[in-house]
mmCIF file of C-alpha atoms in Angstrom:
data_model
loop_
_atom_site.group_PDB
_atom_site.id
_atom_site.type_symbol
_atom_site.label_atom_id
_atom_site.label_comp_id
_atom_site.label_asym_id
_atom_site.label_seq_id
_atom_site.Cartn_x
_atom_site.Cartn_y
_atom_site.Cartn_z
ATOM 1 C CA GLU A 1 0.256 -0.214 -0.057
ATOM 2 C CA ALA A 2 1.436 3.594 -0.993
ATOM 3 C CA GLN A 3 1.807 5.626 2.200
ATOM 4 C CA VAL A 4 3.583 8.141 4.236
ATOM 5 C CA THR A 5 4.357 6.769 7.755
ATOM 6 C CA GLN A 6 5.380 8.859 10.673
ATOM 7 C CA ASN A 7 6.600 8.101 14.330
ATOM 8 C CA PRO A 8 5.843 8.663 16.747
ATOM 9 C CA ARG A 9 1.973 9.536 16.654
ATOM 10 C CA TYR A 10 2.090 11.127 19.963
ATOM 11 C CA LEU A 11 4.847 12.654 22.139
ATOM 12 C CA ILE A 12 4.895 14.646 25.305
ATOM 13 C CA THR A 13 8.600 15.955 26.081
ATOM 14 C CA VAL A 14 10.289 18.522 28.185
ATOM 15 C CA THR A 15 11.583 21.676 27.056
ATOM 16 C CA GLY A 16 15.044 21.504 25.748
ATOM 17 C CA LYS A 17 15.341 17.469 25.362
ATOM 18 C CA LYS A 18 16.278 16.848 21.733
ATOM 19 C CA LEU A 19 13.839 14.496 19.698
ATOM 20 C CA THR A 20 13.543 13.075 16.002
ATOM 21 C CA VAL A 21 9.982 12.606 14.336
ATOM 22 C CA THR A 22 10.723 10.139 11.683
ATOM 23 C CA CYS A 23 9.026 10.073 8.096
ATOM 24 C CA SER A 24 9.066 7.460 5.491
ATOM 25 C CA GLN A 25 7.125 7.068 2.192
ATOM 26 C CA ASN A 26 7.370 4.027 -0.176
ATOM 27 C CA MET A 27 6.270 5.754 -3.518
ATOM 28 C CA ASN A 28 9.758 6.551 -4.604
ATOM 29 C CA HIS A 29 8.751 10.220 -4.135
ATOM 30 C CA GLU A 30 11.626 13.004 -5.133
ATOM 31 C CA TYR A 31 9.631 15.862 -3.028
ATOM 32 C CA MET A 32 9.191 15.522 0.781
ATOM 33 C CA SER A 33 8.160 18.313 3.070
ATOM 34 C CA TRP A 34 7.130 19.080 6.557
ATOM 35 C CA TYR A 35 4.194 21.060 7.790
ATOM 36 C CA ARG A 36 3.005 22.113 11.395
ATOM 37 C CA GLN A 37 -0.792 22.771 12.116
ATOM 38 C CA ASP A 38 -2.171 25.354 14.380
ATOM 39 C CA PRO A 39 -5.425 26.553 15.348
ATOM 40 C CA GLY A 40 -6.570 29.262 13.034
ATOM 41 C CA LEU A 41 -3.345 29.254 10.976
ATOM 42 C CA GLY A 42 -3.894 26.068 8.779
ATOM 43 C CA LEU A 43 -0.713 24.398 7.812
ATOM 44 C CA ARG A 44 2.723 26.086 7.390
ATOM 45 C CA GLN A 45 5.727 24.638 5.629
ATOM 46 C CA ILE A 46 8.738 23.942 7.860
ATOM 47 C CA TYR A 47 11.104 22.613 5.409
ATOM 48 C CA TYR A 48 11.224 20.765 2.089
ATOM 49 C CA SER A 49 13.149 18.374 0.187
ATOM 50 C CA MET A 50 13.462 18.100 -3.610
ATOM 51 C CA ASN A 51 15.606 15.287 -3.726
ATOM 52 C CA VAL A 52 18.638 13.325 -1.616
ATOM 53 C CA GLU A 53 20.900 15.833 0.127
ATOM 54 C CA VAL A 54 18.911 18.995 -1.538
ATOM 55 C CA THR A 55 16.789 20.495 1.567
ATOM 56 C CA ASP A 56 15.477 24.122 1.726
ATOM 57 C CA LYS A 57 13.552 26.338 4.387
ATOM 58 C CA GLY A 58 10.147 26.566 4.321
ATOM 59 C CA ASP A 59 8.215 29.392 6.020
ATOM 60 C CA VAL A 60 8.757 28.536 9.623
ATOM 61 C CA PRO A 61 12.149 26.914 9.855
ATOM 62 C CA GLU A 62 13.513 28.080 13.128
ATOM 63 C CA GLY A 63 14.081 25.636 15.565
ATOM 64 C CA TYR A 64 14.030 22.693 13.318
ATOM 65 C CA LYS A 65 16.375 20.780 11.264
ATOM 66 C CA VAL A 66 16.196 18.337 8.573
ATOM 67 C CA SER A 67 18.166 15.705 6.691
ATOM 68 C CA ARG A 68 17.644 13.854 3.689
ATOM 69 C CA LYS A 69 20.304 10.902 3.407
ATOM 70 C CA GLU A 70 17.795 8.263 1.622
ATOM 71 C CA LYS A 71 15.348 9.066 -0.637
ATOM 72 C CA ARG A 72 12.573 7.352 1.502
ATOM 73 C CA ASN A 73 13.275 9.027 4.652
ATOM 74 C CA PHE A 74 13.029 12.618 5.976
ATOM 75 C CA PRO A 75 13.515 13.178 9.547
ATOM 76 C CA LEU A 76 12.564 16.274 11.348
ATOM 77 C CA ILE A 77 14.614 17.058 14.369
ATOM 78 C CA LEU A 78 14.123 19.526 17.446
ATOM 79 C CA GLU A 79 17.546 20.123 18.701
ATOM 80 C CA SER A 80 15.990 22.198 21.921
ATOM 81 C CA PRO A 81 12.342 22.058 21.837
ATOM 82 C CA SER A 82 10.300 24.643 23.442
ATOM 83 C CA PRO A 83 6.661 25.228 24.315
ATOM 84 C CA ASN A 84 5.915 27.184 20.805
ATOM 85 C CA GLN A 85 6.714 24.224 19.174
ATOM 86 C CA THR A 86 3.915 22.197 20.365
ATOM 87 C CA SER A 87 1.821 21.374 17.585
ATOM 88 C CA LEU A 88 0.524 18.771 15.128
ATOM 89 C CA TYR A 89 3.319 18.034 12.468
ATOM 90 C CA PHE A 90 2.600 16.534 9.007
ATOM 91 C CA CYS A 91 5.109 15.042 6.786
ATOM 92 C CA ALA A 92 4.186 14.811 2.789
ATOM 93 C CA SER A 93 5.808 13.580 -0.225
ATOM 94 C CA SER A 94 4.921 13.543 -4.063
ATOM 95 C CA LEU A 95 6.551 13.080 -7.242
ATOM 96 C CA TRP A 96 8.546 16.029 -8.633
ATOM 97 C CA SER A 97 8.025 16.404 -12.362
ATOM 98 C CA GLY A 98 9.012 20.009 -12.412
ATOM 99 C CA ARG A 99 5.552 20.911 -12.879
ATOM 100 C CA ALA A 100 3.637 22.220 -9.814
ATOM 101 C CA THR A 101 0.477 20.074 -10.028
ATOM 102 C CA ASP A 102 1.686 16.942 -8.495
ATOM 103 C CA THR A 103 -0.671 15.701 -5.662
ATOM 104 C CA GLN A 104 0.810 15.775 -2.019
ATOM 105 C CA TYR A 105 0.388 12.576 -0.008
ATOM 106 C CA PHE A 106 0.331 13.259 3.887
ATOM 107 C CA GLY A 107 1.192 11.367 6.444
ATOM 108 C CA PRO A 108 -1.363 10.568 9.605
ATOM 109 C CA GLY A 109 0.380 13.204 11.496
ATOM 110 C CA THR A 110 2.337 13.336 14.936
ATOM 111 C CA ARG A 111 0.945 15.217 17.731
ATOM 112 C CA LEU A 112 3.789 16.731 19.682
ATOM 113 C CA THR A 113 3.630 18.612 23.402
ATOM 114 C CA VAL A 114 6.577 20.299 24.889
ATOM 115 C CA LEU A 115 6.260 21.303 28.282
ATOM 116 C CA GLY B 1 3.347 36.518 -1.075
ATOM 117 C CA ASN B 2 0.850 34.154 -2.128
ATOM 118 C CA SER B 3 -2.085 33.489 0.330
ATOM 119 C CA VAL B 4 -5.466 31.732 0.785
ATOM 120 C CA THR B 5 -8.454 32.924 2.559
ATOM 121 C CA GLN B 6 -11.462 30.615 3.446
ATOM 122 C CA MET B 7 -14.575 31.333 5.041
ATOM 123 C CA GLU B 8 -14.805 31.100 8.979
ATOM 124 C CA GLY B 9 -15.985 28.079 10.680
ATOM 125 C CA PRO B 10 -17.259 26.050 12.162
ATOM 126 C CA VAL B 11 -20.085 25.381 9.676
ATOM 127 C CA THR B 12 -22.857 22.858 10.957
ATOM 128 C CA LEU B 13 -25.497 21.812 8.485
ATOM 129 C CA SER B 14 -28.486 19.062 8.414
ATOM 130 C CA GLU B 15 -27.945 15.946 5.947
ATOM 131 C CA GLU B 16 -28.693 16.617 2.668
ATOM 132 C CA ALA B 17 -28.254 20.166 2.808
ATOM 133 C CA PHE B 18 -26.554 22.188 0.166
ATOM 134 C CA LEU B 19 -22.735 23.164 0.828
ATOM 135 C CA THR B 20 -20.681 26.033 -0.161
ATOM 136 C CA ILE B 21 -17.242 26.782 1.664
ATOM 137 C CA ASN B 22 -15.832 29.837 0.197
ATOM 138 C CA CYS B 23 -12.075 30.378 -0.715
ATOM 139 C CA THR B 24 -10.143 33.232 -2.584
ATOM 140 C CA TYR B 25 -6.734 33.528 -3.226
ATOM 141 C CA THR B 26 -3.714 36.163 -4.006
ATOM 142 C CA ALA B 27 -1.105 35.039 -6.074
ATOM 143 C CA THR B 28 1.071 36.038 -9.038
ATOM 144 C CA GLY B 29 0.829 34.136 -12.150
ATOM 145 C CA TYR B 30 -1.685 30.746 -12.515
ATOM 146 C CA PRO B 31 -0.972 28.725 -9.321
ATOM 147 C CA SER B 32 -2.678 25.452 -9.090
ATOM 148 C CA LEU B 33 -5.688 25.117 -6.658
ATOM 149 C CA PHE B 34 -6.702 22.453 -4.328
ATOM 150 C CA TRP B 35 -9.134 21.267 -1.846
ATOM 151 C CA TYR B 36 -7.601 18.866 1.098
ATOM 152 C CA VAL B 37 -10.034 17.320 3.573
ATOM 153 C CA GLN B 38 -8.959 16.031 6.875
ATOM 154 C CA TYR B 39 -11.166 13.686 8.839
ATOM 155 C CA PRO B 40 -10.964 13.038 12.489
ATOM 156 C CA GLY B 41 -7.574 11.741 13.766
ATOM 157 C CA GLU B 42 -6.242 11.298 10.357
ATOM 158 C CA GLY B 43 -3.683 13.161 7.827
ATOM 159 C CA LEU B 44 -4.962 15.362 5.019
ATOM 160 C CA GLN B 45 -6.367 13.733 1.731
ATOM 161 C CA LEU B 46 -6.547 15.256 -1.521
ATOM 162 C CA LEU B 47 -10.271 15.830 -2.230
ATOM 163 C CA LEU B 48 -9.937 17.659 -5.593
ATOM 164 C CA LYS B 49 -7.959 19.898 -7.504
ATOM 165 C CA ALA B 50 -7.735 22.160 -10.629
ATOM 166 C CA THR B 51 -4.647 23.485 -12.579
ATOM 167 C CA LYS B 52 -5.839 26.091 -14.936
ATOM 168 C CA ALA B 53 -8.718 28.674 -15.147
ATOM 169 C CA ASP B 54 -12.195 27.638 -15.627
ATOM 170 C CA ASP B 55 -11.187 23.883 -14.751
ATOM 171 C CA LYS B 56 -13.656 22.145 -12.614
ATOM 172 C CA GLY B 57 -12.297 19.746 -9.942
ATOM 173 C CA SER B 58 -14.665 17.131 -8.717
ATOM 174 C CA ASN B 59 -14.747 14.176 -6.466
ATOM 175 C CA LYS B 60 -17.147 12.223 -4.245
ATOM 176 C CA GLY B 61 -19.942 14.791 -5.189
ATOM 177 C CA PHE B 62 -17.717 17.808 -4.398
ATOM 178 C CA GLU B 63 -16.954 20.487 -6.975
ATOM 179 C CA ALA B 64 -15.031 23.648 -7.284
ATOM 180 C CA THR B 65 -14.220 25.826 -10.358
ATOM 181 C CA TYR B 66 -11.125 27.825 -10.851
ATOM 182 C CA ARG B 67 -12.143 31.248 -11.316
ATOM 183 C CA LYS B 68 -9.224 33.528 -12.173
ATOM 184 C CA GLU B 69 -11.676 36.676 -12.481
ATOM 185 C CA THR B 70 -12.537 36.531 -9.180
ATOM 186 C CA THR B 71 -9.514 34.752 -7.697
ATOM 187 C CA SER B 72 -11.754 31.866 -6.127
ATOM 188 C CA PHE B 73 -12.196 28.187 -5.912
ATOM 189 C CA HIS B 74 -15.261 27.750 -3.652
ATOM 190 C CA LEU B 75 -16.247 24.197 -2.734
ATOM 191 C CA GLU B 76 -19.848 23.040 -3.448
ATOM 192 C CA LYS B 77 -22.028 19.656 -2.585
ATOM 193 C CA GLY B 78 -25.388 19.314 -3.429
ATOM 194 C CA SER B 79 -26.378 17.217 -0.595
ATOM 195 C CA VAL B 80 -23.945 16.253 2.602
ATOM 196 C CA GLN B 81 -23.952 13.352 4.359
ATOM 197 C CA VAL B 82 -22.773 12.860 7.967
ATOM 198 C CA SER B 83 -19.702 11.277 6.832
ATOM 199 C CA ASP B 84 -18.737 14.581 5.187
ATOM 200 C CA SER B 85 -17.904 16.113 8.497
ATOM 201 C CA ALA B 86 -14.300 16.762 8.523
ATOM 202 C CA VAL B 87 -12.165 19.986 8.106
ATOM 203 C CA TYR B 88 -11.400 21.297 4.583
ATOM 204 C CA PHE B 89 -8.466 23.355 3.295
ATOM 205 C CA CYS B 90 -8.306 25.215 0.372
ATOM 206 C CA ALA B 91 -4.403 25.255 -1.025
ATOM 207 C CA LEU B 92 -2.612 26.788 -3.669
ATOM 208 C CA ILE B 93 0.625 25.610 -5.187
ATOM 209 C CA GLN B 94 3.168 27.656 -7.158
ATOM 210 C CA GLY B 95 6.783 26.943 -7.850
ATOM 211 C CA ALA B 96 8.879 24.597 -6.097
ATOM 212 C CA GLN B 97 5.884 22.423 -4.915
ATOM 213 C CA LYS B 98 5.320 24.520 -1.795
ATOM 214 C CA LEU B 99 1.440 24.535 -0.780
ATOM 215 C CA VAL B 100 0.110 27.615 0.880
ATOM 216 C CA PHE B 101 -3.201 26.692 2.991
ATOM 217 C CA GLY B 102 -5.908 28.622 4.143
ATOM 218 C CA GLN B 103 -6.882 28.337 8.045
ATOM 219 C CA GLY B 104 -9.259 25.281 7.316
ATOM 220 C CA THR B 105 -12.975 25.070 7.800
ATOM 221 C CA ARG B 106 -14.587 22.531 10.172
ATOM 222 C CA LEU B 107 -17.778 21.183 8.849
ATOM 223 C CA THR B 108 -20.442 19.275 10.947
ATOM 224 C CA ILE B 109 -23.349 17.701 9.524
ATOM 225 C CA ASN B 110 -26.058 16.290 11.592
ATOM 226 C CA PRO B 111 -28.410 13.703 10.898
#
């Protein structure tokens, strides 16, 4: 089954404790992206990757890191989480044909709470 | 920059009612437009899309027409069901696959 998986689905942590949220897709997609969803703000892009070893900042990158060492994986790293990073996080992937029309497929989400 | 504005929610309707969720956008050039749906506890799923002016996207009884003259992409359904209860997001994409979302509209359908 074609899918995007994220782990963990739920996480409660404390300020300053480094954490990683994993994202994996089995569709051989070039493009992957991380979004955060906050009430009243919709989804905002954190980072994206056009292919292996190619990453770039989205709209709200502060406090986050990413890496793309393999095509299927795109982990989101919070080196020193803070309470304002409490949010619902989504990973997405799509083909990259050079046209801005390809459908993005979303993971089930990771609900993160930073105390 | 590019932006998307959706009608404020929540929206509550009775089963079989007609649904409209308004969406307008601001963008340079010709973005592609999308409606995504988020069912409770799940990630976003593509509902429909339109890639050029006057295109109509449709799926599961939902429709939306890309209106460049009014910069709109309103979502409609003629007869809603309880199973349509979800959060609906209008979005546009331009350039390097970056989706720009509206704030979302929560829809509740009562039997």
